[in-house]
Short mmCIF file of C-alpha atoms and ligand atoms in Angstrom, two decimals:
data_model
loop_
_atom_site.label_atom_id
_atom_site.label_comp_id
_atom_site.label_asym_id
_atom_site.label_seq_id
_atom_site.Cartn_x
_atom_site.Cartn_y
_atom_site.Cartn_z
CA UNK A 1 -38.09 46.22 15.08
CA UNK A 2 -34.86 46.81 13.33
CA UNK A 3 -32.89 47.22 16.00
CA UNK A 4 -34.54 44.27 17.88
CA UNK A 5 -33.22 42.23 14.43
CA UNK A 6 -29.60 43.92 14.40
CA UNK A 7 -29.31 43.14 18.44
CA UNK A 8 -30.37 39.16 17.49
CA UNK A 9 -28.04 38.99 14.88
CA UNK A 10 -24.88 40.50 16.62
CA UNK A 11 -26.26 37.78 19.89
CA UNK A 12 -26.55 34.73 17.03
CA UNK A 13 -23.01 35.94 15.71
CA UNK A 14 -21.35 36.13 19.33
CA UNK A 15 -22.58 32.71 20.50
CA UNK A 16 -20.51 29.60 20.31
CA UNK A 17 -21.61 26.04 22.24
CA UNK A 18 -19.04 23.76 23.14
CA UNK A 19 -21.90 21.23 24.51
CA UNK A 20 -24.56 19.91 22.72
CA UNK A 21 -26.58 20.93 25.60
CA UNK A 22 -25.93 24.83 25.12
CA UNK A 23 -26.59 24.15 21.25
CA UNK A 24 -30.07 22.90 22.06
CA UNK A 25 -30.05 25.93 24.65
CA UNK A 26 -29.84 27.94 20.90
CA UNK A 27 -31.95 26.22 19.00
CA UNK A 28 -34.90 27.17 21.94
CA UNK A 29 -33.69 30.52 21.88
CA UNK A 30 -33.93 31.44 18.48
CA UNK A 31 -35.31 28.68 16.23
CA UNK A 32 -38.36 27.36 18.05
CA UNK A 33 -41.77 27.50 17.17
CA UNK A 34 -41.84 30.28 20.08
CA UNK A 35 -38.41 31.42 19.93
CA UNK A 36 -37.37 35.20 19.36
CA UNK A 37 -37.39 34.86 15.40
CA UNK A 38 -40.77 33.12 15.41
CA UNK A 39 -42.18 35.94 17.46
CA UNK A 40 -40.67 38.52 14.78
CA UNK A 41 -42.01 36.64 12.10
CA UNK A 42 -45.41 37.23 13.67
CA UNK A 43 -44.30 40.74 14.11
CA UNK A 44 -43.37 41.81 10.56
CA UNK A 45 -47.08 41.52 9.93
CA UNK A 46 -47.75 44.47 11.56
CA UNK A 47 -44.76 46.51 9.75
CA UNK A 48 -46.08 49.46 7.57
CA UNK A 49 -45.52 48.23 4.07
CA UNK A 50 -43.50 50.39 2.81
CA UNK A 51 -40.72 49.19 5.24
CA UNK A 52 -41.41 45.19 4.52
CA UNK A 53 -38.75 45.27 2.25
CA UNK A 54 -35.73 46.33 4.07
CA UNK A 55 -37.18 44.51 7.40
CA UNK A 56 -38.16 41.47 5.50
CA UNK A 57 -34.07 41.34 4.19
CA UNK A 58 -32.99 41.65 7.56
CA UNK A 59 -35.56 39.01 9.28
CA UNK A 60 -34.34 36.53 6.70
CA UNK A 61 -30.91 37.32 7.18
CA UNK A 62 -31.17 36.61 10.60
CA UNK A 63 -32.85 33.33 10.14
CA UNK A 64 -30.53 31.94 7.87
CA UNK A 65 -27.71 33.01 10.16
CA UNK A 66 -29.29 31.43 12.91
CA UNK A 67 -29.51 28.04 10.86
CA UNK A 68 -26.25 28.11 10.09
CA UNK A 69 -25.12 28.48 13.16
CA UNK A 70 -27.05 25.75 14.05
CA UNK A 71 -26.14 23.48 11.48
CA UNK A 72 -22.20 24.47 13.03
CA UNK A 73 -23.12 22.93 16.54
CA UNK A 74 -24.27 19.74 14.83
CA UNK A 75 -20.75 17.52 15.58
CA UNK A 76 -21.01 18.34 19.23
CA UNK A 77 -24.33 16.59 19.34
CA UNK A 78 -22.81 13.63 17.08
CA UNK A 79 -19.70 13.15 19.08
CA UNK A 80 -22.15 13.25 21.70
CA UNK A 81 -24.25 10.73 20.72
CA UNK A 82 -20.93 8.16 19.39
CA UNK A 83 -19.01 8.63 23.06
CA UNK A 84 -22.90 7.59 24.69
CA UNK A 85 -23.71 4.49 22.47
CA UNK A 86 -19.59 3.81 22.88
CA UNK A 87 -19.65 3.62 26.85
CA UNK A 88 -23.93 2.72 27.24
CA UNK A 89 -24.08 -0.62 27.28
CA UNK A 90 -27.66 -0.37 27.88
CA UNK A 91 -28.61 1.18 24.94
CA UNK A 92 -30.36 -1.19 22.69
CA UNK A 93 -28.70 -3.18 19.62
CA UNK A 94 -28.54 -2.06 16.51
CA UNK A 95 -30.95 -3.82 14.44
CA UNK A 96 -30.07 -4.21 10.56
CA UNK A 97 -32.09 -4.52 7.41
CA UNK A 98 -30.98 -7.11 5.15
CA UNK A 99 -28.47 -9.92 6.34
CA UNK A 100 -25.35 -12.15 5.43
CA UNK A 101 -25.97 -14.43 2.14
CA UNK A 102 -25.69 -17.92 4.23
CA UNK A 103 -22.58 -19.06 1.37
CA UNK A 104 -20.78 -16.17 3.77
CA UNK A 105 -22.12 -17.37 7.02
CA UNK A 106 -20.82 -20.76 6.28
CA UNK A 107 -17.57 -19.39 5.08
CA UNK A 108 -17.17 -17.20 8.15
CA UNK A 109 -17.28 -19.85 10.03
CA UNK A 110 -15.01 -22.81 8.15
CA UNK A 111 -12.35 -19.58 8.13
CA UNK A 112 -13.28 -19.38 12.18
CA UNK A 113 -12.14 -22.80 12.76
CA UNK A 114 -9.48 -23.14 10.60
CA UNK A 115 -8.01 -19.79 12.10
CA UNK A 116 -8.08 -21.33 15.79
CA UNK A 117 -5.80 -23.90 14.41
CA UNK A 118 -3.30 -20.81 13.83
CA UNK A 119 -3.76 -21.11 9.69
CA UNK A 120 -4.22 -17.45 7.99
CA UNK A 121 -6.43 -16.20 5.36
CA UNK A 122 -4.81 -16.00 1.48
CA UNK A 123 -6.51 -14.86 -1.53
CA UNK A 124 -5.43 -14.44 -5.37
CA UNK A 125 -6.59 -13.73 -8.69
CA UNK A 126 -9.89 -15.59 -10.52
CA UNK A 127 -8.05 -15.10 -13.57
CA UNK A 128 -5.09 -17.21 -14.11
CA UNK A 129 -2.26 -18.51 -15.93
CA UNK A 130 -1.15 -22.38 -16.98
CA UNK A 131 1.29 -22.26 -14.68
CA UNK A 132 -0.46 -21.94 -11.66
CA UNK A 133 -3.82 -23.18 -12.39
CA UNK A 134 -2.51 -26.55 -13.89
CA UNK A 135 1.27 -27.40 -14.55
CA UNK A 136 2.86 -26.00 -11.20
CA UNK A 137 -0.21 -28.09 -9.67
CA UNK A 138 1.46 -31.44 -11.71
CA UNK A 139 -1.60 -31.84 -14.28
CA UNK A 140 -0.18 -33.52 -17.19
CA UNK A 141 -0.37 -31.82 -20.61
CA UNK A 142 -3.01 -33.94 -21.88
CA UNK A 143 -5.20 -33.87 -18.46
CA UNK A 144 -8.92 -33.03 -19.54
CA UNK A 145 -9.54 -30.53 -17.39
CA UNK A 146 -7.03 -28.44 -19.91
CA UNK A 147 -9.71 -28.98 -22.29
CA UNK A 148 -12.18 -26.21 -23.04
CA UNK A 149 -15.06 -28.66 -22.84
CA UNK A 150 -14.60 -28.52 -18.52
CA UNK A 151 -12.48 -25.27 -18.07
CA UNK A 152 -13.07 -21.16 -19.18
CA UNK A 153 -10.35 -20.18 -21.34
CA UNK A 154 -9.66 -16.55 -22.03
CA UNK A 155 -7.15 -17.42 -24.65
CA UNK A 156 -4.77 -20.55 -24.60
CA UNK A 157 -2.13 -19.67 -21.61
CA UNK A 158 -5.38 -17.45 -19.34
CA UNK A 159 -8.33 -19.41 -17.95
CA UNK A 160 -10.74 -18.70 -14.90
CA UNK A 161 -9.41 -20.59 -12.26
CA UNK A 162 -10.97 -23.83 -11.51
CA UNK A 163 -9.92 -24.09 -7.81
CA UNK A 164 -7.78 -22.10 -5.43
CA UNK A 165 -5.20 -24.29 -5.55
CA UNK A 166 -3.45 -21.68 -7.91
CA UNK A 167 -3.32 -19.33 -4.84
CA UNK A 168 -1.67 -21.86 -2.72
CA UNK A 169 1.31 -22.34 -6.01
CA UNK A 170 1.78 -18.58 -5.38
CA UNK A 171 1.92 -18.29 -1.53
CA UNK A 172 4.63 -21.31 -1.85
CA UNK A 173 6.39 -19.92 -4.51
CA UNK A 174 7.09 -16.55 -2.49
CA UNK A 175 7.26 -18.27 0.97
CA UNK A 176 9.34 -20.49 2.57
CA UNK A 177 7.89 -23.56 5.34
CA UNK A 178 6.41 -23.48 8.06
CA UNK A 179 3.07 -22.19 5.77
CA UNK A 180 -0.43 -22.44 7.02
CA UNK A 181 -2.83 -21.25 5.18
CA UNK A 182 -6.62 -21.47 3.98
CA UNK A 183 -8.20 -19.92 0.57
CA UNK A 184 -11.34 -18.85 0.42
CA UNK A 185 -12.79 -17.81 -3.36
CA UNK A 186 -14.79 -18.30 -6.36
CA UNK A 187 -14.01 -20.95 -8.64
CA UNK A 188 -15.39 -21.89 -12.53
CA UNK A 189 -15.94 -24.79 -14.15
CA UNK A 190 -17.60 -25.18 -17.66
CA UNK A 191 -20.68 -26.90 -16.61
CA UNK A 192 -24.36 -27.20 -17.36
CA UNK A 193 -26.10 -25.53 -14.90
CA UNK A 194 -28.63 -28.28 -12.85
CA UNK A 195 -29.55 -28.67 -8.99
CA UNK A 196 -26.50 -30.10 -8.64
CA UNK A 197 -23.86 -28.55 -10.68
CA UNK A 198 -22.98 -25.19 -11.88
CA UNK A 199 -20.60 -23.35 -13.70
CA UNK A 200 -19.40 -21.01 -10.78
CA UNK A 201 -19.10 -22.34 -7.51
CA UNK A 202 -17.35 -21.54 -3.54
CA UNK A 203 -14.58 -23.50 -2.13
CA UNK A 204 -12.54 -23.11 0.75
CA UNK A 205 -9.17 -24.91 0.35
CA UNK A 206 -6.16 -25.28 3.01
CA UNK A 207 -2.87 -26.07 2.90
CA UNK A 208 0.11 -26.54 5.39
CA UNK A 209 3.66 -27.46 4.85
CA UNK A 210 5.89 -28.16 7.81
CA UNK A 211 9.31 -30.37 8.75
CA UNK A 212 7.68 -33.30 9.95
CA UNK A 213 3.62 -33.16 8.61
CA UNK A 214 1.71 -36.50 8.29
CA UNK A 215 -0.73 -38.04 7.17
CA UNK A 216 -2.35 -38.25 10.48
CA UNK A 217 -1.58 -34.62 11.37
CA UNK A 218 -4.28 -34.00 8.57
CA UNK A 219 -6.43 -36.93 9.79
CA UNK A 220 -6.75 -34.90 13.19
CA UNK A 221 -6.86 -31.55 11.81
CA UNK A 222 -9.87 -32.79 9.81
CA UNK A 223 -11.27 -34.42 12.18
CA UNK A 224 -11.36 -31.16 14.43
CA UNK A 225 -13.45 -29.16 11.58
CA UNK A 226 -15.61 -32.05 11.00
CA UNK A 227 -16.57 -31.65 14.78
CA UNK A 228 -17.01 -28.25 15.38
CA UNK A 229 -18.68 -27.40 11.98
CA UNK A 230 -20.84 -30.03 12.32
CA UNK A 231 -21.21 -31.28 16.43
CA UNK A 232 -18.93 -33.51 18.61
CA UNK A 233 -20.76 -36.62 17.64
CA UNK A 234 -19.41 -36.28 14.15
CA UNK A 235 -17.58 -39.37 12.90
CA UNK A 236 -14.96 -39.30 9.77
CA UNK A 237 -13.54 -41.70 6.94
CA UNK A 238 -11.21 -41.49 4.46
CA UNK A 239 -11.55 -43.37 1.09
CA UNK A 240 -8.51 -43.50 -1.18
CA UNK A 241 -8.57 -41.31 -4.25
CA UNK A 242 -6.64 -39.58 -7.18
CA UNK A 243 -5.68 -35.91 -7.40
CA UNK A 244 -2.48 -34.68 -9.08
CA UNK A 245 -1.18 -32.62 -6.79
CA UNK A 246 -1.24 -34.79 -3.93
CA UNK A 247 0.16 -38.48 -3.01
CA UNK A 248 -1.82 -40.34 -1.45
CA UNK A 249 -5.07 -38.35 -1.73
CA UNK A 250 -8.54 -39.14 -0.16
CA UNK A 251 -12.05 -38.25 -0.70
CA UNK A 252 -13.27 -37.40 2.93
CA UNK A 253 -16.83 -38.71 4.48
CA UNK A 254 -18.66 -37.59 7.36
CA UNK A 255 -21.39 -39.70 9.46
CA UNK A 256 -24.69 -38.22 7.99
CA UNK A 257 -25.78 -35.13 9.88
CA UNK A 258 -29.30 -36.08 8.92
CA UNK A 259 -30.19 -39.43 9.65
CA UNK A 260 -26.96 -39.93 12.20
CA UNK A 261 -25.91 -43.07 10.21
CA UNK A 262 -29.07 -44.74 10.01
CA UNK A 263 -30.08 -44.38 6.72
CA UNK A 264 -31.77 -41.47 4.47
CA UNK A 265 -31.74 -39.90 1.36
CA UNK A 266 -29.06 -37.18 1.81
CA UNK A 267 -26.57 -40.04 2.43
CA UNK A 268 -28.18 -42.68 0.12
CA UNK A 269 -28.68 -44.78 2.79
CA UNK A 270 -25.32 -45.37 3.27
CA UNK A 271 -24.99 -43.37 6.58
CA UNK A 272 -21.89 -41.38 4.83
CA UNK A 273 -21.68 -38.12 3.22
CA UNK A 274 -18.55 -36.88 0.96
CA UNK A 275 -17.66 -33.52 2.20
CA UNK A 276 -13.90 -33.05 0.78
CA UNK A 277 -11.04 -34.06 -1.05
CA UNK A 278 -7.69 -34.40 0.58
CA UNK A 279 -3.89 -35.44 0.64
CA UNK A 280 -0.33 -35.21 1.03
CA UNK A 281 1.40 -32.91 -1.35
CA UNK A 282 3.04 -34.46 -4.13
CA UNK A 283 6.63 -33.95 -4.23
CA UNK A 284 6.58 -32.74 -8.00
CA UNK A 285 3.97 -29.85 -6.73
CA UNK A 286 6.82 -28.85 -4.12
CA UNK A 287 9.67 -28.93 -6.30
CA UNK A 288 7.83 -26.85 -8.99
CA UNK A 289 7.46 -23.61 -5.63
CA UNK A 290 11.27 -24.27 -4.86
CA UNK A 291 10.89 -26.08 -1.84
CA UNK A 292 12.78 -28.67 -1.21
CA UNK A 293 10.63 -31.92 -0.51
CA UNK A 294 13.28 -34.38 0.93
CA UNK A 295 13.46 -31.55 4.03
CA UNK A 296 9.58 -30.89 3.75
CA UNK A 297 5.83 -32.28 3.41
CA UNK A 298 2.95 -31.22 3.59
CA UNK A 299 -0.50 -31.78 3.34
CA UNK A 300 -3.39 -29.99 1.12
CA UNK A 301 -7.43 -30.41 1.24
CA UNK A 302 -10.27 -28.60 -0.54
CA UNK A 303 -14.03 -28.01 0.01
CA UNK A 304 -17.02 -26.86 -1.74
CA UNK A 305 -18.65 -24.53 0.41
CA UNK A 306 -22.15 -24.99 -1.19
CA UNK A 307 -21.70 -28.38 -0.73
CA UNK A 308 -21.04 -27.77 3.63
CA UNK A 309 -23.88 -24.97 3.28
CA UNK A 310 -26.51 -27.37 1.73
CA UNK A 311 -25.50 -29.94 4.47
CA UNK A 312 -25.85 -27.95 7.39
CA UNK A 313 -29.11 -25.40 6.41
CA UNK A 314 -31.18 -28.68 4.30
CA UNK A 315 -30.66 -26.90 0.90
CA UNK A 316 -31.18 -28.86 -2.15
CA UNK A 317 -30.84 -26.95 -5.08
CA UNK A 318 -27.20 -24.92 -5.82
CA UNK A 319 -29.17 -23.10 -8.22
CA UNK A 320 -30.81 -21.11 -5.38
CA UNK A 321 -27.59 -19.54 -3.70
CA UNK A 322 -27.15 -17.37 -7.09
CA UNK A 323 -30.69 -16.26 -7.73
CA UNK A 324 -31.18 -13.65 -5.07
CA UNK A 325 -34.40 -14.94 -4.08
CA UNK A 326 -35.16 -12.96 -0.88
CA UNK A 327 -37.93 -15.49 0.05
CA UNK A 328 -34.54 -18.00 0.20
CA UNK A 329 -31.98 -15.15 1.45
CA UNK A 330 -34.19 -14.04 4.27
CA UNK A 331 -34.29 -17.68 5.75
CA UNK A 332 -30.40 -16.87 7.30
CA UNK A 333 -30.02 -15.25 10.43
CA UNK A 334 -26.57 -14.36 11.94
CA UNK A 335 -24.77 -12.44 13.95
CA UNK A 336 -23.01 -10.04 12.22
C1 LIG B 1 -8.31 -30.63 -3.03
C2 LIG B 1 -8.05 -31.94 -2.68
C3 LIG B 1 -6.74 -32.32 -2.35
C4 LIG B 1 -4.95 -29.10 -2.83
C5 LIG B 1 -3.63 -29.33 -3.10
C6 LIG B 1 -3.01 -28.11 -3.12
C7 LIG B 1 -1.60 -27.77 -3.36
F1 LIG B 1 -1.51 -26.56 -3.95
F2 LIG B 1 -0.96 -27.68 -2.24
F3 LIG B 1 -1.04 -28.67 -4.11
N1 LIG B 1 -3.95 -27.22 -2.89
N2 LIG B 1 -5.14 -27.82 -2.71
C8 LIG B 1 -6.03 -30.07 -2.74
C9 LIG B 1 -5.75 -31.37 -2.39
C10 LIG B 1 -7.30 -29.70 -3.06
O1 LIG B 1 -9.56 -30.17 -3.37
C11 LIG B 1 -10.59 -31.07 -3.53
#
């Protein structure tokens, strides 16, 4: 029996796959419930005890060997299987547990449409300076959103950001026109929290600045999300409004998705619903990046994404897109 082991060893040693076919070939061989070291182990019970020792050693040697071995082949059988579900198309999907938090879903897609319009994706810091949260942005000193009662202040030059405006300041202070770009990120306000307000929330803001941009450039470009975030039927209007970093600025409406203009409570009857703020760039905002605004203009908009998300999925309470409620989460399918 010894020699039987010694032989299977010197074999295990010797062999080498380069398929994941002749490695299953091995595992038959050797480690199946009737392969050779199976049969041995049914052997060794008849070995005279005083040589169980030394034959045991060996058996187990063998075994482990054989394993290893094994174990070695176990790449072929993976590259195998990556080149198959690679090429076979008919192999079936892979399925996921868990999904995409529908705040992401709805970004995904605002990013989607603005990126068919050729802008690009820019992100920056939550954490900001003065400069770029407020004064570059043309908030005057005594603005109260400088005040601690409506922004986070880490001390009195660092705050959280309060919209990703600050990112666009920092793109235009390194870039020079033509820039088109959108920012996605999280943005802080100091808020109670209620259904309808909180002190964290999502926006998506865009900018571009151009020779040449108007007013009605942004009128169509808005016009074009409206539509394909929320169907072709979609109508817009623009009501004037204040911001300070942009001259004129507008508070955008969209034709209620719900009621289609007829009349319900998501648009308070009035057939409208406010989905974003808008405008051209002030000047001032410009000159503070060191661009030059008698060559060029721009305009600017921002949106709250919980505000698109609650539109388009019927959800009426921010509160719930931050408590990890999976009985809420699991509601939003989508493709990866
Ligand atoms: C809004 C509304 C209107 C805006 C302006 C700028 C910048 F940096 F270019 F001046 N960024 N975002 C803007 C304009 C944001 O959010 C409601």
């Amino acid at each position: 029996m010894k020699d039987k082991i010694e032989t299977l060893l010197n074999e295990v040693e010797k062999f080498s796959a380069t398929s994941a076919e002749q490695a299953e070939h091995f595992r038959l061989k050797y480690l199946s419930r009737k392969g050779e070291i199976s049969i041995l182990f049914d052997e060794f019970k008849t070995v005279p005890s005083e040589m169980k020792r030394e034959v045991g050693q060996l058996l187990n040697k063998l075994k482990i060997s054989a394993q290893e071995k094994l174990d070695s082949f176990k790449s072929l059988g993976e590259a195998a299987a990556e080149t198959a579900s690679a090429n076979d198309l008919t192999l079936p999907a892979v399925s996921f547990t868990g999904g995409r938090h529908p705040l992401n879903i709805v970004r995904k897609e605002i990013l989607g449409i603005f990126g068919r319009l050729g802008f690009t994706v820019a992100d920056g810091p939550e954490i900001e300076d003065d400069w770029h949260n407020f004064s570059a942005l043309n908030f005057p000193e005594e603005h109260p959103a400088r005040d601690m009662q409506d922004t986070f202040f880490i001390d009195k030059e660092v705050a959280l950001r309060t919209h990703t405006s600050s990112v666009q300041v920092r793109v235009l202070e390194k870039t020079q026109p033509p820039v088109r770009i959108v920012m996605p990120g999280r943005v802080y306000r100091n808020e109670a929290v209620s259904a309808r307000a909180h002190c964290f929330f999502h926006q998506v803001e865009g900018l571009y600045v151009d020779k040449g941009v108007s007013f009605a450039d942004m009128k169509q470009v808005l016009l074009y999300f409206s539509r394909e975030m929320f169907g072709e039927k979609t109508e817009i209007r623009l009501r004037p409004s204040y911001f300070p970093f942009t001259e004129p600025s507008a508070e955008m409406d969209i034709s209620c998705t719900i009621c289609h203009g007829k009349g319900c409570a998501v648009c308070k009857h009035s057939g409208w619903v406010e989905i974003l703020g808008c405008g051209m760039v002030d000047p001032a905002v410009l000159k503070n990046c060191r661009i030059d605004p008698d060559i060029y203009s721009g305009f600017a908009f921002g949106m709250g994404i919980e505000r698109i998300t609650m539109l388009k999925f019927g959800v009426n309470d921010l509160r719930l897109f931050s408590e990890n409620d999976v009985r809420f989460l699991s509601q939003f399918k989508s493709a990866l």
